[in-house]
């Protein structure tokens, strides 16, 4: 009888836990709550829980600022394995478009995707030309209506590949970066300081290294300018240990709301002119150029069979503009931001 009571108690506790998790997330996780709980000590499960939590945290923080708007929550499945949850808010008072995506996919790496990885120095030994992989991540792009509120992007992901001899290669990647239409030094400092604090908890060398990587990565070569004022960016991170890298990624994910939300609160009621709105549209055009021409995540998504195009292109703004030969007047507010995009600054020292 005691054993039965104990089992009933445990089952009730599990149901309670499941209910609580369900309320905490935007949708049921791709791998299912039961499965995640069964494998809760495995890093893959902990990472999936982290990306689900991050998605819910960010969506709630954005919804609080834009009470008239709501997130469309869309769970999707990929026939090759896995699926995802897309949360998109469109045409709000504060946000023109905000998307926060989770995807957990598995299957066989396409030749194209494997080639892209080998070009980054990964030696991938395929078995009969097949490379089983599992990838999961949370990614988000937030495009506000007001030109005085910057666009923000973040992405944190985990990748695992099984080679011919059964060994597993794994790595984490990610980052958070800011793309203002107009420069506000105070905001830039707050944003970078918050990310630096998250990095410094783990190793003082990380922030300077990943800040530089971010400036170099979000570079629009054909324009000679960065996409924004940067933040942090890293990829292929697989040392010192799985646990330590996971804890670092967790700190970075937890820094998303505090680095960005105060900036939105501060400026979302600022007044702006039609000229300022026009400049925002032109800067958005640059954002689109980077994402479609250079962004590795976009390229990887487009090269992966069965990937969901709507989710991949969610990063694009609702509206953007390209004008022929547009040059802002010298010493204008518009020229000021261009100067920083051409010559990145150190914001925290």
mmCIF file of C-alpha atoms in Angstrom:
data_model
loop_
_atom_site.group_PDB
_atom_site.id
_atom_site.type_symbol
_atom_site.label_atom_id
_atom_site.label_comp_id
_atom_site.label_asym_id
_atom_site.label_seq_id
_atom_site.Cartn_x
_atom_site.Cartn_y
_atom_site.Cartn_z
ATOM 1 C CA UNK A 1 0.000 0.000 0.000
ATOM 2 C CA UNK A 2 2.839 2.344 0.879
ATOM 3 C CA UNK A 3 4.494 1.786 -2.485
ATOM 4 C CA UNK A 4 1.203 2.481 -4.300
ATOM 5 C CA UNK A 5 0.672 5.682 -2.326
ATOM 6 C CA UNK A 6 4.221 6.750 -3.139
ATOM 7 C CA UNK A 7 3.652 6.078 -6.878
ATOM 8 C CA UNK A 8 0.358 8.015 -6.822
ATOM 9 C CA UNK A 9 2.089 10.915 -5.085
ATOM 10 C CA UNK A 10 4.865 10.962 -7.666
ATOM 11 C CA UNK A 11 2.357 10.849 -10.546
ATOM 12 C CA UNK A 12 0.409 13.758 -9.018
ATOM 13 C CA UNK A 13 3.657 15.692 -8.616
ATOM 14 C CA UNK A 14 4.573 15.042 -12.264
ATOM 15 C CA UNK A 15 1.167 16.265 -13.431
ATOM 16 C CA UNK A 16 1.594 19.405 -11.328
ATOM 17 C CA UNK A 17 5.068 20.012 -12.793
ATOM 18 C CA UNK A 18 3.733 19.460 -16.299
ATOM 19 C CA UNK A 19 0.907 21.947 -15.749
ATOM 20 C CA UNK A 20 3.342 24.526 -14.442
ATOM 21 C CA UNK A 21 5.687 24.060 -17.411
ATOM 22 C CA UNK A 22 2.781 24.297 -19.818
ATOM 23 C CA UNK A 23 1.779 27.646 -18.327
ATOM 24 C CA UNK A 24 5.348 28.865 -18.440
ATOM 25 C CA UNK A 25 5.887 28.189 -22.146
ATOM 26 C CA UNK A 26 4.218 29.673 -25.235
ATOM 27 C CA UNK A 27 3.330 26.172 -26.538
ATOM 28 C CA UNK A 28 4.133 22.545 -25.693
ATOM 29 C CA UNK A 29 7.818 21.790 -26.442
ATOM 30 C CA UNK A 30 8.754 19.983 -29.659
ATOM 31 C CA UNK A 31 10.194 16.967 -27.812
ATOM 32 C CA UNK A 32 7.188 16.720 -25.468
ATOM 33 C CA UNK A 33 7.262 17.428 -21.733
ATOM 34 C CA UNK A 34 7.346 13.764 -20.714
ATOM 35 C CA UNK A 35 10.339 13.043 -22.926
ATOM 36 C CA UNK A 36 12.167 16.153 -21.696
ATOM 37 C CA UNK A 37 11.553 15.194 -18.114
ATOM 38 C CA UNK A 38 12.692 11.630 -18.697
ATOM 39 C CA UNK A 39 15.972 12.890 -20.145
ATOM 40 C CA UNK A 40 16.211 15.998 -17.989
ATOM 41 C CA UNK A 41 19.864 15.406 -17.054
ATOM 42 C CA UNK A 42 20.928 15.329 -20.696
ATOM 43 C CA UNK A 43 22.231 18.553 -22.106
ATOM 44 C CA UNK A 44 19.970 18.384 -25.137
ATOM 45 C CA UNK A 45 16.901 18.462 -22.888
ATOM 46 C CA UNK A 46 18.261 21.242 -20.702
ATOM 47 C CA UNK A 47 19.020 23.311 -23.791
ATOM 48 C CA UNK A 48 15.511 22.751 -25.152
ATOM 49 C CA UNK A 49 14.025 23.884 -21.827
ATOM 50 C CA UNK A 50 16.295 26.951 -21.856
ATOM 51 C CA UNK A 51 15.250 28.021 -25.358
ATOM 52 C CA UNK A 52 11.569 27.477 -24.491
ATOM 53 C CA UNK A 53 11.952 29.597 -21.350
ATOM 54 C CA UNK A 54 13.831 32.318 -23.239
ATOM 55 C CA UNK A 55 11.088 32.450 -25.880
ATOM 56 C CA UNK A 56 8.367 32.824 -23.247
ATOM 57 C CA UNK A 57 10.343 35.430 -21.246
ATOM 58 C CA UNK A 58 10.998 37.616 -24.285
ATOM 59 C CA UNK A 59 7.430 37.299 -25.648
ATOM 60 C CA UNK A 60 5.947 38.287 -22.276
ATOM 61 C CA UNK A 61 8.266 41.265 -21.911
ATOM 62 C CA UNK A 62 7.359 42.493 -25.422
ATOM 63 C CA UNK A 63 3.612 41.896 -24.931
ATOM 64 C CA UNK A 64 3.718 43.948 -21.703
ATOM 65 C CA UNK A 65 4.994 46.926 -23.704
ATOM 66 C CA UNK A 66 2.452 46.518 -26.497
ATOM 67 C CA UNK A 67 -0.782 45.528 -24.728
ATOM 68 C CA UNK A 68 -2.998 46.051 -27.787
ATOM 69 C CA UNK A 69 -1.112 43.474 -29.818
ATOM 70 C CA UNK A 70 -0.807 39.750 -29.325
ATOM 71 C CA UNK A 71 1.505 36.992 -30.463
ATOM 72 C CA UNK A 72 0.290 34.495 -33.021
ATOM 73 C CA UNK A 73 1.696 31.194 -31.781
ATOM 74 C CA UNK A 74 2.330 28.666 -34.487
ATOM 75 C CA UNK A 75 3.638 25.150 -33.785
ATOM 76 C CA UNK A 76 4.957 23.332 -36.833
ATOM 77 C CA UNK A 77 6.392 19.936 -37.651
ATOM 78 C CA UNK A 78 9.144 19.005 -40.052
ATOM 79 C CA UNK A 79 8.601 15.703 -41.790
ATOM 80 C CA UNK A 80 12.349 14.980 -41.788
ATOM 81 C CA UNK A 81 12.379 15.216 -37.980
ATOM 82 C CA UNK A 82 11.543 17.712 -35.268
ATOM 83 C CA UNK A 83 9.704 21.009 -35.584
ATOM 84 C CA UNK A 84 9.368 24.356 -33.908
ATOM 85 C CA UNK A 85 7.265 27.103 -32.413
ATOM 86 C CA UNK A 86 7.031 30.512 -34.068
ATOM 87 C CA UNK A 87 5.644 33.437 -32.089
ATOM 88 C CA UNK A 88 5.019 36.525 -34.188
ATOM 89 C CA UNK A 89 3.506 39.868 -33.286
ATOM 90 C CA UNK A 90 2.634 42.132 -36.210
ATOM 91 C CA UNK A 91 1.370 45.680 -36.554
ATOM 92 C CA UNK A 92 1.284 46.549 -32.868
ATOM 93 C CA UNK A 93 1.420 50.074 -31.449
ATOM 94 C CA UNK A 94 5.056 49.678 -30.416
ATOM 95 C CA UNK A 95 6.324 46.832 -32.596
ATOM 96 C CA UNK A 96 5.874 46.699 -36.341
ATOM 97 C CA UNK A 97 7.036 43.083 -36.286
ATOM 98 C CA UNK A 98 8.502 40.978 -33.524
ATOM 99 C CA UNK A 99 9.238 37.304 -33.949
ATOM 100 C CA UNK A 100 10.636 34.827 -31.456
ATOM 101 C CA UNK A 101 11.275 31.370 -32.897
ATOM 102 C CA UNK A 102 12.227 28.068 -31.357
ATOM 103 C CA UNK A 103 13.280 25.155 -33.528
ATOM 104 C CA UNK A 104 14.401 21.656 -32.613
ATOM 105 C CA UNK A 105 15.261 19.690 -35.719
ATOM 106 C CA UNK A 106 17.063 16.464 -36.485
ATOM 107 C CA UNK A 107 17.801 14.326 -39.517
ATOM 108 C CA UNK A 108 20.564 14.107 -42.071
ATOM 109 C CA UNK A 109 22.730 17.066 -42.968
ATOM 110 C CA UNK A 110 22.351 18.109 -46.603
ATOM 111 C CA UNK A 111 25.495 18.078 -48.770
ATOM 112 C CA UNK A 112 25.275 21.858 -49.092
ATOM 113 C CA UNK A 113 25.030 22.397 -45.325
ATOM 114 C CA UNK A 114 27.924 19.978 -44.685
ATOM 115 C CA UNK A 115 30.022 21.847 -47.250
ATOM 116 C CA UNK A 116 29.263 25.142 -45.481
ATOM 117 C CA UNK A 117 30.452 23.644 -42.181
ATOM 118 C CA UNK A 118 33.593 22.111 -43.663
ATOM 119 C CA UNK A 119 34.461 25.523 -45.080
ATOM 120 C CA UNK A 120 34.596 26.690 -41.436
ATOM 121 C CA UNK A 121 37.244 24.046 -40.725
ATOM 122 C CA UNK A 122 35.048 21.207 -39.434
ATOM 123 C CA UNK A 123 36.306 17.755 -40.420
ATOM 124 C CA UNK A 124 33.089 15.813 -40.797
ATOM 125 C CA UNK A 125 33.463 12.124 -41.621
ATOM 126 C CA UNK A 126 30.247 10.922 -43.193
ATOM 127 C CA UNK A 127 29.005 7.331 -43.195
ATOM 128 C CA UNK A 128 27.843 6.429 -46.741
ATOM 129 C CA UNK A 129 27.624 10.169 -47.355
ATOM 130 C CA UNK A 130 25.211 10.567 -44.421
ATOM 131 C CA UNK A 131 25.677 12.791 -41.388
ATOM 132 C CA UNK A 132 22.962 12.575 -38.711
ATOM 133 C CA UNK A 133 22.533 15.895 -36.925
ATOM 134 C CA UNK A 134 20.412 17.541 -34.278
ATOM 135 C CA UNK A 135 20.115 21.312 -33.971
ATOM 136 C CA UNK A 136 18.093 23.494 -31.674
ATOM 137 C CA UNK A 137 17.921 27.173 -30.970
ATOM 138 C CA UNK A 138 15.921 30.259 -30.175
ATOM 139 C CA UNK A 139 16.164 33.250 -32.480
ATOM 140 C CA UNK A 140 14.423 36.576 -32.565
ATOM 141 C CA UNK A 141 14.283 39.821 -34.492
ATOM 142 C CA UNK A 142 12.349 42.788 -33.170
ATOM 143 C CA UNK A 143 11.511 45.704 -35.494
ATOM 144 C CA UNK A 144 9.857 48.587 -33.599
ATOM 145 C CA UNK A 145 7.677 51.244 -35.246
ATOM 146 C CA UNK A 146 9.388 54.254 -33.695
ATOM 147 C CA UNK A 147 12.691 55.180 -35.403
ATOM 148 C CA UNK A 148 14.126 56.093 -31.973
ATOM 149 C CA UNK A 149 13.749 52.502 -30.761
ATOM 150 C CA UNK A 150 16.471 50.231 -32.170
ATOM 151 C CA UNK A 151 15.935 46.898 -33.873
ATOM 152 C CA UNK A 152 17.314 43.987 -31.861
ATOM 153 C CA UNK A 153 18.315 40.480 -32.825
ATOM 154 C CA UNK A 154 19.425 37.531 -30.748
ATOM 155 C CA UNK A 155 20.003 33.840 -31.359
ATOM 156 C CA UNK A 156 21.323 31.006 -29.160
ATOM 157 C CA UNK A 157 21.763 27.527 -30.582
ATOM 158 C CA UNK A 158 23.230 24.071 -30.031
ATOM 159 C CA UNK A 159 24.399 21.683 -32.725
ATOM 160 C CA UNK A 160 25.344 18.014 -32.615
ATOM 161 C CA UNK A 161 26.639 15.835 -35.449
ATOM 162 C CA UNK A 162 27.321 12.099 -35.371
ATOM 163 C CA UNK A 163 30.268 11.021 -37.483
ATOM 164 C CA UNK A 164 30.856 7.687 -39.217
ATOM 165 C CA UNK A 165 32.656 6.163 -36.221
ATOM 166 C CA UNK A 166 29.871 7.164 -33.817
ATOM 167 C CA UNK A 167 31.766 10.082 -32.231
ATOM 168 C CA UNK A 168 29.697 13.184 -31.693
ATOM 169 C CA UNK A 169 30.845 16.669 -32.526
ATOM 170 C CA UNK A 170 28.966 19.389 -30.658
ATOM 171 C CA UNK A 171 29.129 23.146 -30.398
ATOM 172 C CA UNK A 172 27.141 26.184 -29.297
ATOM 173 C CA UNK A 173 26.738 29.464 -31.114
ATOM 174 C CA UNK A 174 24.816 32.664 -30.731
ATOM 175 C CA UNK A 175 24.796 36.328 -29.883
ATOM 176 C CA UNK A 176 22.761 39.459 -29.306
ATOM 177 C CA UNK A 177 23.138 42.669 -31.308
ATOM 178 C CA UNK A 178 21.504 46.088 -31.668
ATOM 179 C CA UNK A 179 20.644 48.030 -34.829
ATOM 180 C CA UNK A 180 19.622 51.622 -34.092
ATOM 181 C CA UNK A 181 18.335 54.003 -36.743
ATOM 182 C CA UNK A 182 19.757 56.931 -34.756
ATOM 183 C CA UNK A 183 22.659 56.821 -32.349
ATOM 184 C CA UNK A 184 21.983 57.221 -28.639
ATOM 185 C CA UNK A 185 25.251 56.761 -26.740
ATOM 186 C CA UNK A 186 23.563 56.095 -23.406
ATOM 187 C CA UNK A 187 21.542 53.233 -24.919
ATOM 188 C CA UNK A 188 24.611 51.798 -26.668
ATOM 189 C CA UNK A 189 26.543 51.802 -23.386
ATOM 190 C CA UNK A 190 23.662 50.198 -21.448
ATOM 191 C CA UNK A 191 23.266 47.475 -24.093
ATOM 192 C CA UNK A 192 26.972 46.604 -24.251
ATOM 193 C CA UNK A 193 27.486 46.823 -20.476
ATOM 194 C CA UNK A 194 24.659 44.365 -19.815
ATOM 195 C CA UNK A 195 26.145 41.866 -22.278
ATOM 196 C CA UNK A 196 29.627 42.402 -20.874
ATOM 197 C CA UNK A 197 28.389 41.613 -17.345
ATOM 198 C CA UNK A 198 26.861 38.341 -18.601
ATOM 199 C CA UNK A 199 30.187 37.376 -20.254
ATOM 200 C CA UNK A 200 32.371 38.532 -17.352
ATOM 201 C CA UNK A 201 30.692 36.065 -14.978
ATOM 202 C CA UNK A 202 32.416 33.312 -16.946
ATOM 203 C CA UNK A 203 35.671 34.753 -18.280
ATOM 204 C CA UNK A 204 36.875 38.340 -18.703
ATOM 205 C CA UNK A 205 38.333 37.515 -22.121
ATOM 206 C CA UNK A 206 34.946 36.592 -23.631
ATOM 207 C CA UNK A 207 33.306 40.011 -24.066
ATOM 208 C CA UNK A 208 36.172 41.726 -25.979
ATOM 209 C CA UNK A 209 36.627 38.642 -28.159
ATOM 210 C CA UNK A 210 32.917 38.214 -28.973
ATOM 211 C CA UNK A 211 32.307 41.946 -29.384
ATOM 212 C CA UNK A 212 34.981 42.053 -32.081
ATOM 213 C CA UNK A 213 33.580 38.874 -33.677
ATOM 214 C CA UNK A 214 30.153 40.541 -33.779
ATOM 215 C CA UNK A 215 31.530 43.688 -35.467
ATOM 216 C CA UNK A 216 33.329 41.534 -38.025
ATOM 217 C CA UNK A 217 30.410 39.178 -38.663
ATOM 218 C CA UNK A 218 27.611 41.731 -39.196
ATOM 219 C CA UNK A 219 29.559 43.489 -41.916
ATOM 220 C CA UNK A 220 27.883 44.438 -45.191
ATOM 221 C CA UNK A 221 30.923 44.176 -47.452
ATOM 222 C CA UNK A 222 29.371 45.824 -50.476
ATOM 223 C CA UNK A 223 28.453 48.880 -48.344
ATOM 224 C CA UNK A 224 31.570 49.000 -46.179
ATOM 225 C CA UNK A 225 29.460 49.280 -43.029
ATOM 226 C CA UNK A 226 28.222 47.138 -40.162
ATOM 227 C CA UNK A 227 24.571 46.195 -39.865
ATOM 228 C CA UNK A 228 24.336 47.873 -36.457
ATOM 229 C CA UNK A 229 26.339 48.810 -33.363
ATOM 230 C CA UNK A 230 27.037 45.185 -32.527
ATOM 231 C CA UNK A 231 26.929 43.316 -29.257
ATOM 232 C CA UNK A 232 28.328 39.798 -28.976
ATOM 233 C CA UNK A 233 28.574 36.926 -31.454
ATOM 234 C CA UNK A 234 30.263 33.529 -31.238
ATOM 235 C CA UNK A 235 30.125 30.174 -32.991
ATOM 236 C CA UNK A 236 31.673 26.690 -32.835
ATOM 237 C CA UNK A 237 32.130 27.063 -29.065
ATOM 238 C CA UNK A 238 32.964 23.673 -27.554
ATOM 239 C CA UNK A 239 35.386 24.315 -24.713
ATOM 240 C CA UNK A 240 36.233 24.342 -21.795
ATOM 241 C CA UNK A 241 33.419 21.781 -21.241
ATOM 242 C CA UNK A 242 29.848 21.165 -22.350
ATOM 243 C CA UNK A 243 28.497 22.232 -18.953
ATOM 244 C CA UNK A 244 30.559 25.435 -18.796
ATOM 245 C CA UNK A 245 29.603 26.498 -22.310
ATOM 246 C CA UNK A 246 25.937 25.756 -21.551
ATOM 247 C CA UNK A 247 26.086 27.929 -18.399
ATOM 248 C CA UNK A 248 27.667 30.745 -20.438
ATOM 249 C CA UNK A 249 24.938 30.506 -23.109
ATOM 250 C CA UNK A 250 22.330 30.550 -20.325
ATOM 251 C CA UNK A 251 23.795 33.796 -18.906
ATOM 252 C CA UNK A 252 23.687 35.367 -22.373
ATOM 253 C CA UNK A 253 20.070 34.286 -22.947
ATOM 254 C CA UNK A 254 19.057 35.702 -19.553
ATOM 255 C CA UNK A 255 20.645 39.055 -20.490
ATOM 256 C CA UNK A 256 18.348 39.605 -23.503
ATOM 257 C CA UNK A 257 15.422 41.201 -21.647
ATOM 258 C CA UNK A 258 17.520 43.496 -19.388
ATOM 259 C CA UNK A 259 19.781 44.700 -22.219
ATOM 260 C CA UNK A 260 16.917 45.701 -24.542
ATOM 261 C CA UNK A 261 13.554 46.235 -22.826
ATOM 262 C CA UNK A 262 14.650 49.375 -20.865
ATOM 263 C CA UNK A 263 15.681 51.004 -24.179
ATOM 264 C CA UNK A 264 12.253 50.284 -25.728
ATOM 265 C CA UNK A 265 10.465 51.654 -22.630
ATOM 266 C CA UNK A 266 12.556 54.805 -22.753
ATOM 267 C CA UNK A 267 11.856 55.700 -26.388
ATOM 268 C CA UNK A 268 8.628 54.062 -27.562
ATOM 269 C CA UNK A 269 6.650 57.275 -26.919
ATOM 270 C CA UNK A 270 9.242 59.635 -28.490
ATOM 271 C CA UNK A 271 7.890 61.875 -31.211
ATOM 272 C CA UNK A 272 9.385 61.521 -34.694
ATOM 273 C CA UNK A 273 9.191 63.238 -38.084
ATOM 274 C CA UNK A 274 8.335 61.741 -41.505
ATOM 275 C CA UNK A 275 12.017 62.283 -42.441
ATOM 276 C CA UNK A 276 13.116 60.172 -39.472
ATOM 277 C CA UNK A 277 10.677 57.446 -40.455
ATOM 278 C CA UNK A 278 12.088 57.508 -43.996
ATOM 279 C CA UNK A 279 15.646 57.077 -42.675
ATOM 280 C CA UNK A 280 14.464 54.107 -40.617
ATOM 281 C CA UNK A 281 13.052 52.501 -43.779
ATOM 282 C CA UNK A 282 16.354 52.973 -45.612
ATOM 283 C CA UNK A 283 18.296 51.431 -42.704
ATOM 284 C CA UNK A 284 15.865 48.514 -42.763
ATOM 285 C CA UNK A 285 16.827 48.015 -46.393
ATOM 286 C CA UNK A 286 20.430 47.477 -45.237
ATOM 287 C CA UNK A 287 19.173 44.963 -42.662
ATOM 288 C CA UNK A 288 17.500 42.985 -45.435
ATOM 289 C CA UNK A 289 20.649 43.127 -47.574
ATOM 290 C CA UNK A 290 22.774 41.624 -44.813
ATOM 291 C CA UNK A 291 20.292 38.881 -43.971
ATOM 292 C CA UNK A 292 19.754 37.734 -47.528
ATOM 293 C CA UNK A 293 23.322 38.047 -48.782
ATOM 294 C CA UNK A 294 25.571 37.162 -45.839
ATOM 295 C CA UNK A 295 23.715 35.719 -42.861
ATOM 296 C CA UNK A 296 24.831 32.126 -42.246
ATOM 297 C CA UNK A 297 21.683 31.138 -40.347
ATOM 298 C CA UNK A 298 19.476 32.256 -43.245
ATOM 299 C CA UNK A 299 21.694 30.427 -45.731
ATOM 300 C CA UNK A 300 21.742 27.252 -43.623
ATOM 301 C CA UNK A 301 17.956 27.358 -43.290
ATOM 302 C CA UNK A 302 17.426 27.824 -47.012
ATOM 303 C CA UNK A 303 19.791 24.898 -47.715
ATOM 304 C CA UNK A 304 18.139 22.481 -45.255
ATOM 305 C CA UNK A 305 15.482 20.260 -46.860
ATOM 306 C CA UNK A 306 12.039 20.615 -45.300
ATOM 307 C CA UNK A 307 12.964 23.814 -43.447
ATOM 308 C CA UNK A 308 10.202 26.322 -42.900
ATOM 309 C CA UNK A 309 10.708 29.364 -45.122
ATOM 310 C CA UNK A 310 8.236 31.524 -43.148
ATOM 311 C CA UNK A 311 10.295 31.046 -39.992
ATOM 312 C CA UNK A 312 13.611 31.690 -41.731
ATOM 313 C CA UNK A 313 12.429 34.920 -43.321
ATOM 314 C CA UNK A 314 10.677 36.066 -40.152
ATOM 315 C CA UNK A 315 13.748 38.234 -39.518
ATOM 316 C CA UNK A 316 12.813 40.547 -42.371
ATOM 317 C CA UNK A 317 10.955 43.762 -41.519
ATOM 318 C CA UNK A 318 7.367 44.353 -42.576
ATOM 319 C CA UNK A 319 8.496 47.418 -44.555
ATOM 320 C CA UNK A 320 11.811 48.669 -45.958
ATOM 321 C CA UNK A 321 12.967 51.021 -48.677
ATOM 322 C CA UNK A 322 15.742 51.373 -51.251
ATOM 323 C CA UNK A 323 16.358 54.789 -52.791
ATOM 324 C CA UNK A 324 18.750 55.406 -55.630
ATOM 325 C CA UNK A 325 21.957 57.170 -54.526
ATOM 326 C CA UNK A 326 20.679 58.275 -51.134
ATOM 327 C CA UNK A 327 23.310 60.126 -49.088
ATOM 328 C CA UNK A 328 22.550 61.929 -45.828
ATOM 329 C CA UNK A 329 23.865 65.496 -45.431
ATOM 330 C CA UNK A 330 27.222 65.848 -43.660
ATOM 331 C CA UNK A 331 27.156 66.329 -39.850
ATOM 332 C CA UNK A 332 23.476 65.293 -39.721
ATOM 333 C CA UNK A 333 22.090 62.779 -37.176
ATOM 334 C CA UNK A 334 21.899 60.310 -40.068
ATOM 335 C CA UNK A 335 25.594 60.806 -40.920
ATOM 336 C CA UNK A 336 26.466 60.289 -37.233
ATOM 337 C CA UNK A 337 25.151 56.719 -37.144
ATOM 338 C CA UNK A 338 26.892 55.921 -40.456
ATOM 339 C CA UNK A 339 30.225 56.991 -38.945
ATOM 340 C CA UNK A 340 29.824 54.426 -36.103
ATOM 341 C CA UNK A 341 28.742 51.706 -38.551
ATOM 342 C CA UNK A 342 31.878 52.300 -40.595
ATOM 343 C CA UNK A 343 34.202 52.543 -37.574
ATOM 344 C CA UNK A 344 32.920 50.465 -34.636
ATOM 345 C CA UNK A 345 33.404 51.970 -31.162
ATOM 346 C CA UNK A 346 34.340 50.544 -27.802
ATOM 347 C CA UNK A 347 31.261 51.297 -25.686
ATOM 348 C CA UNK A 348 32.256 50.028 -22.273
ATOM 349 C CA UNK A 349 35.750 51.332 -21.471
#
